[in-house]
Coordinates of C-alpha atoms and ligand atoms in Angstrom, one line a residue:
X1 CA -22.9 224.4 -250.3
X2 CA -19.4 225.0 -249.0
X3 CA -19.4 224.2 -245.3
X4 CA -16.4 226.4 -244.6
X5 CA -18.1 229.8 -244.9
X6 CA -17.0 230.9 -241.4
X7 CA -18.9 234.2 -241.5
X8 CA -22.3 232.5 -241.7
X9 CA -22.2 231.9 -238.0
X10 CA -19.6 234.3 -236.8
X11 CA -19.7 236.1 -233.5
X12 CA -18.0 239.4 -234.2
X13 CA -16.7 241.8 -231.5
X14 CA -15.9 245.3 -232.5
X15 CA -13.4 247.4 -230.7
X16 CA -11.2 250.4 -231.1
X17 CA -7.5 249.8 -230.3
X18 CA -7.2 253.3 -228.7
X19 CA -9.7 252.6 -225.9
X20 CA -9.2 249.0 -225.2
X21 CA -6.0 248.5 -223.3
X22 CA -2.9 250.7 -222.9
X23 CA 0.2 248.7 -222.4
X24 CA 2.9 251.4 -222.3
X25 CA 1.1 253.8 -220.0
X26 CA 0.8 256.8 -222.4
X27 CA -3.0 256.9 -222.0
X28 CA -3.7 255.5 -225.4
X29 CA -4.7 251.9 -226.1
X30 CA -2.3 250.0 -228.3
X31 CA -1.7 246.7 -230.0
X32 CA 0.5 245.4 -227.2
X33 CA -2.3 246.0 -224.8
X34 CA -4.9 244.4 -227.1
X35 CA -2.7 241.4 -227.5
X36 CA -2.7 240.8 -223.8
X37 CA -6.5 240.8 -223.8
X38 CA -6.8 238.2 -226.5
X39 CA -7.3 235.4 -224.0
X40 CA -10.2 237.4 -222.5
X41 CA -11.8 237.7 -226.0
X42 CA -11.1 234.0 -226.7
X43 CA -12.7 233.1 -223.4
X44 CA -15.8 235.1 -224.2
X45 CA -16.1 233.0 -227.3
X46 CA -16.0 235.5 -230.1
X47 CA -14.9 234.1 -233.4
X48 CA -13.8 237.4 -235.0
X49 CA -12.6 240.8 -233.9
X50 CA -13.5 243.8 -236.0
X51 CA -11.0 246.7 -235.5
X52 CA -12.0 250.2 -236.1
X53 CA -9.4 252.2 -238.1
X54 CA -6.0 252.2 -236.6
X55 CA -3.9 253.5 -239.5
X56 CA -2.1 256.8 -239.3
X57 CA -4.6 259.6 -238.8
X58 CA -5.0 263.0 -237.3
X59 CA -7.9 261.3 -235.4
X60 CA -10.5 264.0 -235.9
X61 CA -13.2 261.4 -236.7
X62 CA -12.3 258.4 -234.6
X63 CA -9.6 257.4 -237.1
X64 CA -12.0 257.5 -240.0
X65 CA -9.8 260.2 -241.5
X66 CA -6.8 258.3 -242.6
X67 CA -3.5 259.9 -243.6
X68 CA -1.6 256.8 -244.6
X69 CA -3.3 253.5 -245.4
X70 CA 0.0 251.5 -245.1
X71 CA 1.0 252.4 -241.6
X72 CA -0.2 251.7 -238.1
X73 CA -0.7 255.0 -236.3
X74 CA 2.5 255.3 -234.2
X75 CA 0.5 255.8 -231.1
X76 CA -0.9 252.3 -231.4
X77 CA 2.4 250.5 -232.3
X78 CA 4.1 249.4 -235.4
X79 CA 3.3 247.1 -238.3
X80 CA 5.4 244.6 -236.4
X81 CA 3.0 244.8 -233.5
X82 CA 0.1 244.5 -235.8
X83 CA 1.4 241.2 -237.3
X84 CA 2.2 239.9 -233.8
X85 CA -1.4 240.6 -233.0
X86 CA -3.0 238.9 -236.0
X87 CA -0.7 236.0 -235.5
X88 CA -1.7 235.6 -231.8
X89 CA -5.4 235.9 -232.7
X90 CA -4.9 233.2 -235.3
X91 CA -3.3 230.9 -232.8
X92 CA -6.5 231.1 -230.8
X93 CA -8.7 230.5 -233.8
X94 CA -9.9 234.1 -233.7
X95 CA -10.2 236.0 -237.0
X96 CA -9.5 239.7 -237.5
X97 CA -11.3 242.0 -239.8
X98 CA -10.5 245.6 -240.2
X99 CA -12.2 248.8 -241.3
X100 CA -11.6 249.8 -244.9
X101 CA -12.2 253.5 -245.1
X102 CA -11.8 254.4 -248.8
X103 CA -14.7 256.8 -249.5
X104 CA -12.4 259.6 -248.4
X105 CA -9.0 260.3 -246.9
X106 CA -7.9 262.8 -244.3
X107 CA -7.1 266.2 -245.7
X108 CA -3.6 265.6 -244.3
X109 CA -3.0 262.6 -246.6
X110 CA -0.1 263.2 -248.9
X111 CA -2.3 262.5 -251.9
X112 CA -4.6 265.4 -251.0
X113 CA -1.7 267.7 -250.1
X114 CA -0.2 267.0 -253.5
X115 CA -3.5 267.4 -255.3
X116 CA -4.4 270.7 -253.7
X117 CA -1.0 272.4 -254.2
X118 CA -0.4 271.3 -257.8
X119 CA -3.1 271.2 -260.6
X120 CA -0.7 269.0 -262.5
X121 CA -0.2 266.5 -259.6
X122 CA -1.0 262.9 -260.6
X123 CA -3.2 262.9 -257.5
X124 CA -5.3 265.9 -258.6
X125 CA -7.9 263.7 -260.2
X126 CA -8.0 261.4 -257.1
X127 CA -10.3 263.9 -255.5
X128 CA -13.5 265.6 -256.6
X129 CA -13.1 269.3 -257.6
X130 CA -15.1 272.1 -258.9
X131 CA -14.0 275.6 -260.1
X132 CA -17.3 277.2 -259.0
X133 CA -19.3 276.6 -255.9
X134 CA -21.7 273.7 -256.8
X135 CA -25.4 274.5 -256.5
X136 CA -26.0 271.6 -254.2
X137 CA -23.1 272.5 -251.9
X138 CA -25.3 272.6 -248.8
X139 CA -27.1 269.3 -249.5
X140 CA -26.5 265.7 -248.6
X141 CA -24.6 266.2 -245.3
X142 CA -24.2 262.9 -243.3
X143 CA -23.8 264.8 -240.0
X144 CA -26.5 267.4 -240.1
X145 CA -26.3 270.0 -237.3
X146 CA -22.5 269.6 -237.2
X147 CA -21.5 269.5 -240.8
X148 CA -22.5 272.6 -242.7
X149 CA -21.8 271.6 -246.3
X150 CA -20.6 268.9 -248.7
X151 CA -18.3 271.3 -250.7
X152 CA -15.5 273.5 -249.3
X153 CA -13.3 276.0 -251.0
X154 CA -9.6 275.2 -250.7
X155 CA -7.5 278.3 -251.1
X156 CA -4.4 276.4 -252.1
X157 CA -6.2 274.6 -254.9
X158 CA -8.3 277.6 -255.7
X159 CA -11.2 275.2 -256.2
X160 CA -14.0 273.6 -254.3
X161 CA -13.6 270.0 -253.1
X162 CA -16.4 267.5 -252.3
X163 CA -16.7 265.9 -248.9
X164 CA -19.6 263.7 -248.1
X165 CA -18.6 263.6 -244.4
X166 CA -16.7 266.3 -242.4
X167 CA -14.8 269.0 -244.3
X168 CA -11.4 267.4 -243.3
X169 CA -12.4 264.2 -245.1
X170 CA -12.2 265.0 -248.9
X171 CA -13.9 262.3 -250.9
X172 CA -11.8 260.1 -253.2
X173 CA -12.8 260.1 -256.8
X174 CA -13.6 256.4 -256.7
X175 CA -14.5 256.3 -260.4
X176 CA -10.9 257.0 -261.2
X177 CA -9.3 253.8 -262.2
X178 CA -6.0 254.7 -260.4
X179 CA -8.0 255.1 -257.2
X180 CA -9.7 251.8 -257.8
X181 CA -6.4 250.1 -258.3
X182 CA -5.1 251.7 -255.1
X183 CA -8.1 250.4 -253.1
X184 CA -7.2 246.8 -254.2
X185 CA -3.6 247.4 -253.2
X186 CA -4.7 248.5 -249.7
X187 CA -6.8 245.4 -249.4
X188 CA -4.0 243.2 -250.6
X189 CA -1.5 244.8 -248.2
X190 CA -3.6 244.0 -245.0
X191 CA -4.6 240.6 -246.3
X192 CA -0.9 239.8 -246.4
X193 CA -0.6 240.9 -242.8
X194 CA -3.1 238.4 -241.6
X195 CA -6.6 239.8 -241.7
X196 CA -9.6 237.8 -242.8
X197 CA -11.4 240.7 -244.5
X198 CA -12.8 244.1 -244.2
X199 CA -15.7 246.1 -242.8
X200 CA -16.1 248.4 -245.7
X201 CA -17.1 251.9 -244.6
X202 CA -19.8 253.9 -246.2
X203 CA -20.2 251.6 -249.2
X204 CA -23.1 253.4 -251.0
X205 CA -20.9 256.5 -251.1
X206 CA -17.8 254.7 -252.2
X207 CA -19.5 253.3 -255.3
X208 CA -21.5 256.4 -256.1
X209 CA -20.8 258.8 -259.0
X210 CA -19.5 262.1 -257.6
X211 CA -19.0 265.5 -258.9
X212 CA -20.4 269.0 -259.3
X213 CA -22.4 268.0 -262.3
X214 CA -23.9 264.9 -260.6
X215 CA -27.5 265.7 -259.9
X216 CA -28.6 262.2 -258.8
X217 CA -25.7 260.0 -257.7
X218 CA -25.7 256.6 -259.3
X219 CA -24.3 253.5 -257.6
X220 CA -21.7 251.6 -259.7
X221 CA -22.4 248.2 -258.3
X222 CA -19.9 246.5 -260.6
X223 CA -17.1 248.0 -258.5
X224 CA -18.2 245.6 -255.7
X225 CA -17.8 242.6 -257.8
X226 CA -14.3 243.7 -258.8
X227 CA -13.2 244.1 -255.2
X228 CA -14.6 240.7 -254.3
X229 CA -12.9 238.9 -257.2
X230 CA -9.6 240.4 -256.2
X231 CA -10.0 239.4 -252.6
X232 CA -11.1 235.9 -253.4
X233 CA -8.2 235.4 -255.6
X234 CA -5.7 236.7 -253.0
X235 CA -7.2 234.8 -250.1
X236 CA -10.2 232.5 -250.6
X237 CA -11.7 232.9 -247.1
X238 CA -11.5 236.7 -246.9
X239 CA -14.7 238.6 -246.7
X240 CA -16.2 242.1 -247.0
X241 CA -18.8 243.2 -244.5
X242 CA -20.5 246.2 -246.0
X243 CA -21.8 249.2 -244.1
X244 CA -24.7 250.2 -246.3
X245 CA -27.8 251.6 -244.7
X246 CA -30.0 251.0 -247.7
X247 CA -33.6 250.0 -248.4
X248 CA -34.4 246.3 -248.7
X249 CA -35.3 246.8 -252.4
X250 CA -31.6 247.5 -253.2
X251 CA -30.1 244.8 -250.9
X252 CA -29.6 242.4 -253.8
X253 CA -27.6 245.0 -255.7
X254 CA -25.1 244.9 -252.9
X255 CA -25.1 241.1 -252.4
X256 CA -25.2 240.5 -256.2
X257 CA -27.9 238.2 -257.7
X258 CA -25.6 235.3 -257.7
X259 CA -23.8 236.2 -254.5
X260 CA -20.9 237.7 -256.4
X261 CA -20.6 241.0 -254.6
X262 CA -20.6 241.7 -250.8
X263 CA -20.4 238.6 -248.5
X264 CA -22.1 240.4 -245.7
X265 CA -24.0 243.6 -244.9
X266 CA -25.2 245.0 -241.6
X267 CA -28.9 244.7 -241.4
X268 CA -29.9 248.3 -240.7
X269 CA -33.5 247.7 -241.6
X270 CA -33.8 245.1 -238.9
X271 CA -31.8 247.1 -236.4
X272 CA -34.0 250.2 -236.6
X273 CA -37.3 248.2 -236.5
X274 CA -36.0 246.1 -233.7
X275 CA -35.5 249.2 -231.6
X276 CA -39.0 250.5 -232.6
X277 CA -40.4 247.0 -231.6
X278 CA -38.6 247.2 -228.3
X279 CA -39.9 250.7 -227.7
X280 CA -43.5 249.7 -228.4
X281 CA -43.3 246.2 -226.8
X282 CA -44.7 245.0 -230.2
X283 CA -42.9 242.4 -232.2
X284 CA -44.7 243.1 -235.5
X285 CA -42.4 245.8 -236.9
X286 CA -39.5 243.5 -236.4
X287 CA -41.3 240.6 -238.1
X288 CA -42.0 242.8 -241.1
X289 CA -38.3 243.9 -241.3
X290 CA -37.2 240.3 -241.1
X291 CA -39.5 239.4 -243.9
X292 CA -38.4 242.4 -246.0
X293 CA -34.7 241.3 -245.7
X294 CA -35.3 237.5 -245.8
X295 CA -34.1 236.9 -249.4
X296 CA -30.4 236.8 -249.9
X297 CA -27.9 234.7 -251.8
X298 CA -27.1 231.4 -250.2
X299 CA -23.5 232.4 -249.6
X300 CA -24.3 235.8 -248.2
X301 CA -25.1 236.8 -244.6
X302 CA -26.5 239.6 -242.5
X303 CA -24.6 241.2 -239.7
X304 CA -27.1 241.5 -236.8
X305 CA -26.3 244.2 -234.2
X306 CA -27.8 246.3 -231.5
X307 CA -25.4 249.2 -231.1
X308 CA -22.2 250.1 -232.9
X309 CA -19.6 252.8 -232.9
X310 CA -22.0 255.4 -234.3
X311 CA -25.3 256.7 -233.1
X312 CA -28.3 254.4 -233.3
X313 CA -29.5 255.7 -236.7
X314 CA -33.3 255.8 -236.9
X315 CA -33.4 257.6 -240.2
X316 CA -35.4 254.9 -242.0
X317 CA -38.3 255.0 -239.5
X318 CA -41.2 257.3 -240.0
X319 CA -41.2 260.5 -238.0
X320 CA -43.8 259.1 -235.7
X321 CA -42.0 255.8 -235.2
X322 CA -38.7 257.7 -234.6
X323 CA -40.4 259.9 -232.0
X324 CA -41.6 256.9 -230.1
X325 CA -38.1 255.4 -230.0
X326 CA -36.8 258.7 -228.8
X327 CA -39.4 258.8 -226.1
X328 CA -38.6 255.3 -224.9
X329 CA -34.8 255.3 -225.1
X330 CA -33.5 258.8 -225.6
X331 CA -36.0 261.5 -224.5
X332 CA -33.5 264.3 -223.8
X333 CA -32.1 266.3 -226.7
X334 CA -28.5 265.6 -225.3
X335 CA -29.2 261.9 -225.9
X336 CA -30.0 262.4 -229.6
X337 CA -27.8 263.2 -232.5
X338 CA -27.9 264.3 -236.2
X339 CA -31.7 264.8 -236.1
X340 CA -32.1 261.1 -236.6
X341 CA -30.5 259.0 -233.9
X342 CA -29.7 258.1 -230.3
X343 CA -26.1 258.3 -229.2
X344 CA -26.4 256.3 -225.9
X345 CA -25.1 252.8 -225.2
X346 CA -27.5 250.0 -224.9
X347 CA -27.5 249.4 -221.1
X348 CA -28.5 253.0 -220.2
X349 CA -31.1 253.0 -223.0
X350 CA -32.7 250.0 -221.3
X351 CA -32.4 251.6 -217.8
X352 CA -29.8 249.0 -216.8
X353 CA -32.7 246.5 -216.6
X354 CA -31.0 243.1 -216.7
X355 CA -34.2 241.3 -218.0
X356 CA -34.4 243.7 -220.9
X357 CA -30.7 243.6 -221.7
X358 CA -30.7 239.8 -221.7
X359 CA -33.8 239.7 -223.9
X360 CA -32.4 242.2 -226.4
X361 CA -29.1 240.3 -226.7
X362 CA -30.9 236.9 -226.8
X363 CA -32.9 238.4 -229.7
X364 CA -29.8 239.6 -231.5
X365 CA -28.1 236.3 -231.2
X366 CA -31.1 234.4 -232.6
X367 CA -32.0 236.6 -235.5
X368 CA -31.1 235.2 -238.9
X369 CA -27.5 236.3 -239.4
X370 CA -24.1 236.6 -237.7
X371 CA -24.0 238.5 -234.4
X372 CA -21.9 241.7 -234.1
X373 CA -21.2 242.9 -230.5
X374 CA -19.8 246.1 -229.3
X375 CA -16.9 246.1 -226.8
X376 CA -18.1 246.7 -223.2
X377 CA -21.7 245.7 -224.0
X378 CA -20.8 242.3 -222.5
X379 CA -20.4 244.2 -219.2
X380 CA -23.4 246.5 -219.6
X381 CA -21.1 249.6 -219.9
X382 CA -22.7 253.0 -220.0
X383 CA -22.0 256.3 -221.8
X384 CA -20.7 259.8 -220.9
X385 CA -23.0 262.3 -222.5
X386 CA -20.7 265.2 -221.6
X387 CA -18.5 264.0 -224.5
X388 CA -19.3 265.4 -228.0
X389 CA -21.3 263.5 -230.7
X390 CA -20.5 259.8 -230.9
X391 CA -17.6 260.0 -228.4
X392 CA -20.0 259.4 -225.6
X393 CA -20.2 255.7 -226.3
X394 CA -16.6 255.2 -227.0
X395 CA -15.1 255.5 -223.5
X396 CA -12.3 253.2 -222.4
X397 CA -13.0 249.5 -221.6
X398 CA -13.6 248.9 -217.9
X399 CA -11.3 246.1 -216.8
X400 CA -11.2 246.4 -213.0
X401 CA -11.5 248.6 -210.0
X402 CA -7.9 249.8 -210.4
X403 CA -7.4 253.5 -211.3
X404 CA -8.8 254.4 -214.7
X405 CA -10.6 251.0 -214.7
X406 CA -7.2 249.2 -215.4
X407 CA -7.3 250.6 -218.9
X408 CA -4.2 252.7 -218.4
X409 CA -1.5 253.6 -215.9
X410 CA -1.6 257.1 -217.2
X411 CA -3.6 259.8 -215.4
X412 CA -4.7 261.2 -218.8
X413 CA -6.6 258.5 -220.7
X414 CA -7.4 259.4 -224.3
X415 CA -11.0 259.6 -223.4
X416 CA -12.3 259.9 -219.8
X417 CA -13.1 256.6 -218.1
X418 CA -16.6 256.4 -216.7
X419 CA -15.9 256.8 -213.0
X420 CA -19.1 257.7 -211.4
X421 CA -22.8 256.8 -211.2
X422 CA -24.2 253.3 -211.8
X423 CA -22.0 252.7 -214.8
X424 CA -18.8 253.8 -213.2
X425 CA -16.0 251.3 -213.2
X426 CA -16.4 250.6 -209.5
X427 CA -19.7 248.9 -210.4
X428 CA -19.2 247.8 -213.9
X429 CA -15.9 246.0 -214.7
X430 CA -14.7 242.8 -216.2
X431 CA -12.7 241.6 -213.1
X432 CA -15.7 241.7 -210.8
X433 CA -18.0 240.2 -213.4
X434 CA -15.7 237.3 -214.1
X435 CA -15.9 236.3 -210.5
X436 CA -19.7 236.4 -210.4
X437 CA -21.4 233.5 -212.0
X438 CA -24.6 235.5 -212.5
X439 CA -22.9 238.5 -214.1
X440 CA -23.8 239.8 -217.5
X441 CA -20.3 238.9 -218.7
X442 CA -20.8 235.3 -217.8
X443 CA -24.3 235.3 -219.2
X444 CA -22.9 236.6 -222.5
X445 CA -20.2 233.9 -222.5
X446 CA -22.8 231.2 -221.9
X447 CA -25.1 232.5 -224.6
X448 CA -22.3 232.7 -227.1
X449 CA -21.4 229.2 -226.3
X450 CA -24.9 228.0 -226.9
X451 CA -25.3 230.2 -230.0
X452 CA -22.3 228.3 -231.6
X453 CA -24.2 225.1 -231.0
X454 CA -27.1 226.3 -233.1
X455 CA -25.7 226.6 -236.6
X456 CA -29.3 226.5 -237.8
X457 CA -29.5 230.2 -237.2
X458 CA -26.8 231.1 -239.6
X459 CA -27.4 228.4 -242.2
X460 CA -31.0 227.6 -242.1
X461 CA -34.3 228.7 -243.5
X462 CA -36.5 230.6 -241.0
X463 CA -40.1 231.4 -240.5
X464 CA -41.5 233.8 -238.0
X465 CA -44.7 232.3 -236.7
X466 CA -48.1 233.7 -235.5
X467 CA -48.2 233.6 -231.8
X468 CA -51.5 235.3 -231.2
X469 CA -49.8 237.9 -229.1
X470 CA -48.4 241.0 -230.7
X471 CA -45.6 241.3 -228.1
X472 CA -44.3 237.8 -228.7
X473 CA -41.9 236.9 -231.6
X474 CA -41.4 233.2 -232.4
X475 CA -38.8 232.2 -235.0
X476 CA -38.3 228.6 -236.1
X477 CA -35.2 227.5 -238.1
X478 CA -34.8 224.4 -240.2
X479 CA -31.4 223.2 -241.5
X480 CA -30.3 219.7 -242.4
X481 CA -33.2 217.9 -240.8
X482 CA -32.8 219.9 -237.5
X483 CA -35.2 222.4 -236.1
X484 CA -34.7 225.1 -233.4
X485 CA -37.2 227.6 -232.0
X486 CA -36.7 230.9 -230.3
X487 CA -39.4 232.8 -228.5
X488 CA -39.1 236.4 -227.2
X489 CA -41.6 238.5 -225.3
X490 CA -40.8 242.1 -226.1
X491 CA -43.5 243.4 -223.7
X492 CA -43.3 243.9 -219.9
X493 CA -46.4 241.8 -219.2
X494 CA -46.4 238.0 -219.0
X495 CA -47.9 236.3 -221.9
X496 CA -49.2 232.8 -222.7
X497 CA -49.0 231.7 -226.3
X498 CA -50.2 228.7 -228.3
X499 CA -47.8 227.6 -231.0
X500 CA -47.8 225.1 -233.7
X501 CA -44.3 224.3 -234.7
X502 CA -43.3 223.6 -238.3
X503 CA -41.2 220.5 -237.7
X504 CA -42.8 217.3 -238.9
X505 CA -45.4 215.6 -236.6
X506 CA -43.2 213.3 -234.6
X507 CA -40.4 215.7 -233.7
X508 CA -42.7 218.7 -233.1
X509 CA -44.1 217.2 -230.0
X510 CA -41.2 217.9 -227.8
X511 CA -39.4 221.2 -227.2
X512 CA -36.2 221.0 -225.1
X513 CA -35.3 224.2 -223.4
X514 CA -31.6 224.9 -224.0
X515 CA -31.2 227.4 -221.2
X516 CA -33.3 226.0 -218.4
X517 CA -35.3 223.0 -217.2
X518 CA -38.6 224.2 -218.5
X519 CA -39.3 222.0 -221.5
X520 CA -42.6 221.7 -223.3
X521 CA -44.7 218.7 -224.4
X522 CA -47.3 219.4 -227.0
X523 CA -51.0 219.3 -226.0
X524 CA -53.3 216.7 -227.5
X525 CA -54.1 219.0 -230.4
X526 CA -50.3 219.2 -231.2
X527 CA -49.9 222.8 -230.1
X528 CA -47.5 224.0 -227.4
X529 CA -48.7 226.2 -224.6
X530 CA -45.9 228.4 -223.6
X531 CA -45.9 230.9 -220.7
X532 CA -43.4 233.7 -220.9
X533 CA -42.7 236.3 -218.1
X534 CA -42.4 239.9 -219.1
X535 CA -39.2 240.3 -221.3
X536 CA -38.9 236.5 -221.2
X537 CA -37.0 234.5 -223.8
X538 CA -36.7 230.8 -224.7
X539 CA -34.3 228.8 -226.8
X540 CA -35.7 225.4 -227.8
X541 CA -34.4 222.4 -229.7
X542 CA -37.3 220.8 -231.5
X543 CA -37.6 217.1 -231.1
X544 CA -35.1 216.2 -228.4
X545 CA -31.4 216.2 -227.8
X546 CA -30.6 213.4 -230.2
X547 CA -30.9 215.9 -233.0
X548 CA -27.3 215.6 -233.9
X549 CA -27.8 212.0 -234.9
X550 CA -30.5 213.2 -237.3
X551 CA -28.6 216.0 -238.8
X552 CA -28.0 215.3 -242.5
X553 CA -24.7 216.1 -244.3
X554 CA -26.3 218.0 -247.2
X555 CA -28.9 220.6 -247.6
X556 CA -32.5 220.0 -248.6
X557 CA -32.7 216.4 -247.4
X558 CA -34.8 215.0 -244.6
Ligands
GLC601 C1 -19.0 255.4 -241.0 C2 -18.4 255.2 -239.7 C3 -18.4 256.5 -239.0 C4 -17.6 257.5 -239.7 C5 -18.1 257.6 -241.2 C6 -17.1 258.4 -242.0 O1 -20.3 255.8 -241.0 O2 -19.1 254.2 -239.0 O3 -17.9 256.4 -237.6 O4 -17.6 258.8 -239.1 O5 -18.3 256.4 -241.8 O6 -16.0 257.6 -242.3
CA602 CA1 -0.3 253.2 -225.3

């Protein structure tokens, strides 16, 4: 095994340049501002930053409607600023990955403009056209309730064009070899400017067959291998993190049987069942999801997350399960979105209850994979439900008690700063939390620090063990002759469990608590009796703190 696979234990922090920090006072976050916050991010301990799209865009879908892949949107700065930023991140040992949005372009992109105005344009076939209105024109919308169709008539082209997402996002004809070549060119360009890889947007749609004649879209998985090969040749340590909300039975098609396709995928299966488990105070659905997604190539990795830039998509749960998550975390229609999800941020979903927030994050950090955090969640930021769709959870970062939370000197921030209620910036901001040793910010910093000292999570084999209590999840990792154990009580009531650890006899007798003084010595029968408060969590080293002396240099040896 190659020890250098950095993404196996990455702590990834996702943010949007436009809402993070505005340096020039025009109300819009920019690269100059973000660069000044690099020390904050470095101090928090994140190992990689994932930037949402920042290329030129009319900005009608949070930048996911790109009009020029080779430019920084002038509102955020220049290509020069971008390179200063990736360079400054690199100096701090922080990697940068960026969104790669190539399923569609903006309808303002020069390619689409050329394609629609001229049937002979070389770009005509870069998009997906139909002379007649396709029969399935009102099927397959990604944003039901907001998006009315997947085909629109374009008067200039005198033809219908396909758009899986909003009508201003015409789909690229990704089966076209010229389009495929262009995608590689885009990747090569940003690699050259200092990024360590891509979060690839909407992957199942990118690789799908498209067209009016296509009844049942087919995924062309080989495309993924081609992209990976290109990337690995250009820069060996660059990765692709795929956004693919798919069923466990197809996971291996995305990773590739021999790990030759996507390096990473977000684990949507675990994400949805985790929220169901939290809603019910029952760890079993989460256990099942972990099992269902356990097998993956050795070099591949899951991205584990709680909330992201979109709604919490619960589309893979049964209706009944989804209803119970709605009831627990988003009971009002205004909190829900697209008939399948919840659009709130994490802290308000958990009623701002510190015990539950800590437990949820502790869980995320200890699940098998790399952790992906959302900006502002380290402070427990809230949402603004008066904003449309997913905007509610994309409000500016709350830095201090200065006007507009110190995000901008302008009186007109790009999105309103949360200024009232329990999540207003008077109460929730980085400056105040930095000064308070017990703040969520400092808790997050400490937990990230500890997470990095437990590489077993990213590298090891895991087993989720019977605890005798449905609300308690216990996961034990083994890697290179070291063991670590994590126990979480998803329920509100205290629970006592009896646990047999998997580590061999001698080492299994002692559990050293990594976060407090409450260690455990096995009973005479070899089992551990652990008492957890409601929403309690424990991180244990199995055996003792001399584990590093026992760690072997290669896998599979004891
Ligand atoms: C992904 C993004 C989402 C965007 C969509 C279309 O799902 O996460 O924000 O709207 O793709 O690009
Ligand atoms: Ca600005």
